[in-house]
Coordinates of C-alpha atoms and ligand atoms in Angstrom, one line a residue:
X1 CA 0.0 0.0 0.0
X2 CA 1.2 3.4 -0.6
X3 CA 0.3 6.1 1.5
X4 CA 0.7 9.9 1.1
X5 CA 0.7 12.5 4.1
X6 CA -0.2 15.7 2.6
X7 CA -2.1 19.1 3.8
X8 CA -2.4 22.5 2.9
X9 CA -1.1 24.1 6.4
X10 CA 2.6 23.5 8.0
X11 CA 2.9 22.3 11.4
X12 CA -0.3 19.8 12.0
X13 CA 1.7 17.0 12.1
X14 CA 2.3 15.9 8.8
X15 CA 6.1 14.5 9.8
X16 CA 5.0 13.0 13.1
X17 CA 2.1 11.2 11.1
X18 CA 4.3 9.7 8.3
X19 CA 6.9 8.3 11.0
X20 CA 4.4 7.1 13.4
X21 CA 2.4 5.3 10.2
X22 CA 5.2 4.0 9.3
X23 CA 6.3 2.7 12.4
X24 CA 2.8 0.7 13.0
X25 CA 3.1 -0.3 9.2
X26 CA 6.1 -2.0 10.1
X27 CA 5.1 -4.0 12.6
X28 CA 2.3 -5.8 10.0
X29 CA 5.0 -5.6 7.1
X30 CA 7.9 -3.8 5.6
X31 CA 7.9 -0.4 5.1
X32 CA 9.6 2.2 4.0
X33 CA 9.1 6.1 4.4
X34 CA 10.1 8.3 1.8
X35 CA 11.0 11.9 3.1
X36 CA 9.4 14.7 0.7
X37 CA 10.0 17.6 3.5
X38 CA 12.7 19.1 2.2
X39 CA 14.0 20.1 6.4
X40 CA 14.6 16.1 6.2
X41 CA 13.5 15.6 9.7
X42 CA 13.1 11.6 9.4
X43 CA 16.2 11.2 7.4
X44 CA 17.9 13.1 10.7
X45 CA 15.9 10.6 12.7
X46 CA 17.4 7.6 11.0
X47 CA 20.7 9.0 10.8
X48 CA 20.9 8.5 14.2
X49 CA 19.6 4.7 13.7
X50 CA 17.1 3.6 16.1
X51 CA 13.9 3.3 13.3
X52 CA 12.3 0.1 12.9
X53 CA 12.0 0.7 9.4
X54 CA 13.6 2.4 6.0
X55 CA 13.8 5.9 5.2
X56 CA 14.6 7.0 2.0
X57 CA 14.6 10.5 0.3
X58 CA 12.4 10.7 -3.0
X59 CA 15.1 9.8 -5.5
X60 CA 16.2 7.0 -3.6
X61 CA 12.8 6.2 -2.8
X62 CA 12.0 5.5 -6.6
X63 CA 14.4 3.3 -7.0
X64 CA 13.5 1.3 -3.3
X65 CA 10.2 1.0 -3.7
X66 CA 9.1 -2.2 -5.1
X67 CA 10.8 -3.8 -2.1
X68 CA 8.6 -2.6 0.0
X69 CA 5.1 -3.8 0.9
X70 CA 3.9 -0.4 2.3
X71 CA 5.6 2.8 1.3
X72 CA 4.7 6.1 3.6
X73 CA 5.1 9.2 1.8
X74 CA 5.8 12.8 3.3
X75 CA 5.6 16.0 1.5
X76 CA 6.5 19.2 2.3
X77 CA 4.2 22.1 2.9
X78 CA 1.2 23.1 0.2
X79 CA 1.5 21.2 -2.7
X80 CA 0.2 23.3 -5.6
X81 CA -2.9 22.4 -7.9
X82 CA -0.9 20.3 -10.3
X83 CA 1.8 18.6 -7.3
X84 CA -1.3 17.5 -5.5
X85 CA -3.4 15.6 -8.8
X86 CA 0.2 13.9 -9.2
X87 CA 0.6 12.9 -5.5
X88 CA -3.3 12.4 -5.2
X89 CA -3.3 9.7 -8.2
X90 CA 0.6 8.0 -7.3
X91 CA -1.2 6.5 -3.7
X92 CA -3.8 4.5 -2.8
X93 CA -4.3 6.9 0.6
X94 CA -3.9 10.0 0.8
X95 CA -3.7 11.1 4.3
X96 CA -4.2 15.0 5.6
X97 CA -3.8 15.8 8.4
X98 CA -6.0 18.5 10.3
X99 CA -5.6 20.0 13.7
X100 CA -9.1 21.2 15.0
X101 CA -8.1 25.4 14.5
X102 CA -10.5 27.4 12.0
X103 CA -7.2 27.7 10.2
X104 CA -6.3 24.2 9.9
X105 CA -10.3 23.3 8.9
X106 CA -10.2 25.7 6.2
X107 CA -7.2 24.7 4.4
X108 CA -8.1 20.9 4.6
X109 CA -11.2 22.2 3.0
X110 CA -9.8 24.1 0.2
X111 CA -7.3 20.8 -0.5
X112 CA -10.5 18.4 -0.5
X113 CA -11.7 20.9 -2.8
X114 CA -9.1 20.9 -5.0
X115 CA -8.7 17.2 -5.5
X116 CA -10.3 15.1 -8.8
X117 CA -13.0 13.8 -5.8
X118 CA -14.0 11.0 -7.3
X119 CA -10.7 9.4 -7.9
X120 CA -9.1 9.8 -5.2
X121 CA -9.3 7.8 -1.7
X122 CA -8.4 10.7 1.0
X123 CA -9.1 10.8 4.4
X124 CA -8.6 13.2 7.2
X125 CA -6.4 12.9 10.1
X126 CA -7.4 15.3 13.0
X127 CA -3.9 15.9 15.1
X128 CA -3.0 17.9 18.1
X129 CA -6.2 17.7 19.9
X130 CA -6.5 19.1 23.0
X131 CA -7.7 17.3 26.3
X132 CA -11.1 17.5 27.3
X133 CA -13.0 19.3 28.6
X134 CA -11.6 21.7 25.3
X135 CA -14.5 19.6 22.8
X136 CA -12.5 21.5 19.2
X137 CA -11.7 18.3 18.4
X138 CA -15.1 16.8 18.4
X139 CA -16.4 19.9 17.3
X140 CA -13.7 20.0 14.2
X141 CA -14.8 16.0 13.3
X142 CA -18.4 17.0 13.2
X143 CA -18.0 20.2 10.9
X144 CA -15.7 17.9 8.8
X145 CA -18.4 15.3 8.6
X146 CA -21.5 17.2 7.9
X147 CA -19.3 18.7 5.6
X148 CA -19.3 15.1 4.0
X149 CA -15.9 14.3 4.4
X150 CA -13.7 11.4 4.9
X151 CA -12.4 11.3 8.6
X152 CA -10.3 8.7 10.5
X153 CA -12.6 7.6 13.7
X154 CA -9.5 7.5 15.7
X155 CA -8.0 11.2 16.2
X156 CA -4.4 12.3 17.9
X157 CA -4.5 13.4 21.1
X158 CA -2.0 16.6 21.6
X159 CA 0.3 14.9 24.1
X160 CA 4.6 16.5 25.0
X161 CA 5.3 12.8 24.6
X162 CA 5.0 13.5 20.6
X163 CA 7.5 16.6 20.9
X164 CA 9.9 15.0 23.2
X165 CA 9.6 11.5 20.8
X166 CA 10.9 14.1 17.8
X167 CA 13.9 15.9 20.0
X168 CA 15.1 12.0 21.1
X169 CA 14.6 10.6 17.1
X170 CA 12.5 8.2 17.8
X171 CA 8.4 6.7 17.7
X172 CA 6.9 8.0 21.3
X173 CA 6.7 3.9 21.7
X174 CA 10.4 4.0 22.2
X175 CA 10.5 7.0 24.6
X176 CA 10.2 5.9 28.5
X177 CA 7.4 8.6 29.3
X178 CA 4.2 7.5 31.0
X179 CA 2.1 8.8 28.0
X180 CA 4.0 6.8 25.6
X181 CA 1.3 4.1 25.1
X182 CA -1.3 6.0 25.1
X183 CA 0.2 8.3 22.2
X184 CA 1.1 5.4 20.5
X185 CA -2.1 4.3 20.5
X186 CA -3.5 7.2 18.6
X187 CA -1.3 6.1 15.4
X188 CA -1.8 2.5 15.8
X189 CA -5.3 2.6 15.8
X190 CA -5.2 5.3 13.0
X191 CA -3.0 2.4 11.5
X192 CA -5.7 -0.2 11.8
X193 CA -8.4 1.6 10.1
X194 CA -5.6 2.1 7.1
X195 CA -5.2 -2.0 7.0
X196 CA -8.9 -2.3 7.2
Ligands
ADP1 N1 -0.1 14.9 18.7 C1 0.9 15.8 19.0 N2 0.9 16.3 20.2 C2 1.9 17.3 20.5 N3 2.7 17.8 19.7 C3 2.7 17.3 18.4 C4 1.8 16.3 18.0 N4 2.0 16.1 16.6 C5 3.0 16.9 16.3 N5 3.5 17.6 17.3 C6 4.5 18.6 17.2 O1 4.1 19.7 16.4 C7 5.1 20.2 15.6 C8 4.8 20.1 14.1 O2 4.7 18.7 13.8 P1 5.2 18.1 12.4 O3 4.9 16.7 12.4 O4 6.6 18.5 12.2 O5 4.2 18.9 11.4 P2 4.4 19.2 9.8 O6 5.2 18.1 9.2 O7 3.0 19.2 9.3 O8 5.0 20.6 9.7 C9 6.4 19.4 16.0 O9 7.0 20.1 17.0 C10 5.8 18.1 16.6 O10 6.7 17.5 17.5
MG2 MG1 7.0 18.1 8.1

């Protein structure tokens, strides 16, 4: 399966969800991430060794590819009209993610917009959402719903775990917090809806 991370805004978690998707994917089979973000943050991660799976960059990625069962894709910020159709049709998921700001709503939004609809499996990722009793993220997954959008029934919970996970290089299953579990969680569920 290949599986694209892509959304309109910077910072909702578009890096975090690639690795972590990648990380569950590995567990069922292996996987590879190819790193679109030009800032390279999961090639610095696996630099320092400790990922359960392959990264690649996007040349190397083409050429690694077919020897992988799943391939995770990250892109950098805002893919224009054109990038997106090309990175919409080249997956069989593509994956944006959304945190539940008026911001972030609107630009996932204007990408759904943008893409051929019909031909292209997409579904939203809502990230960063904060602990109850803030309700913007069930508030964000109903607007995107009666909107009559595709959104993953499992949602990421904001949690420092996440940030201290990307200072240390790692998955936030491989960090020794008490939150880890439940962070990892988040993805792998996320993940299980992906494998159907
Ligand atoms: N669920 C989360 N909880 C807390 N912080 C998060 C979460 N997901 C991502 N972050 C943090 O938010 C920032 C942006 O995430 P990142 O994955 O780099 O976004 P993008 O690739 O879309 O720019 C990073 O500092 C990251 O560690
Ligand atoms: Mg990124």
């Amino acid at each position: 399966m290949i599986v694209t991370v892509a959304a309109f805004k910077g910072g909702v978690g578009k890096s975090t969800t690639a690795l972590h998707l990648a990380a569950y994917l590995q567990t069922q089979a292996d996987t590879l991430l190819v790193d679109g973000d030009l800032n390279r943050s999961a090639l610095d991660w696996t630099n320092r060794g400790r990922l359960s799976f392959k990264v690649a960059d996007q040349k190397q990625g083409v050429e690694l590819a077919k020897l992988y069962e799943h391939i995770v894709i990250d892109t950098p910020t805002k893919p224009d009209a054109k990038e997106l159709k090309t990175l919409a049709r080249g997956c069989d998921l593509l994956i944006i993610p959304c945190t539940p700001d008026a911001i972030a709503l609107a630009a996932t939004l204007k990408m759904v917009d943008t893409l051929p609809r019909h031909k292209v499996n997409y579904r939203i990722l809502l990230t960063i959402i904060p602990p109850t009793p803030n309700n913007a993220g069930e508030e964000a997954r109903n607007a995107l719903r009666n909107a009559g959008l595709a959104v993953f029934k499992s949602g990421i919970r904001r949690l420092a775990v996440f940030q201290r996970a990307a200072l240390e290089g790692v998955p936030v299953n491989a960090v020794k917090d008490s939150y880890a579990q439940i962070a990892w969680r988040c993805y792998a569920e996320a993940g299980k809806e992906i494998m159907g």
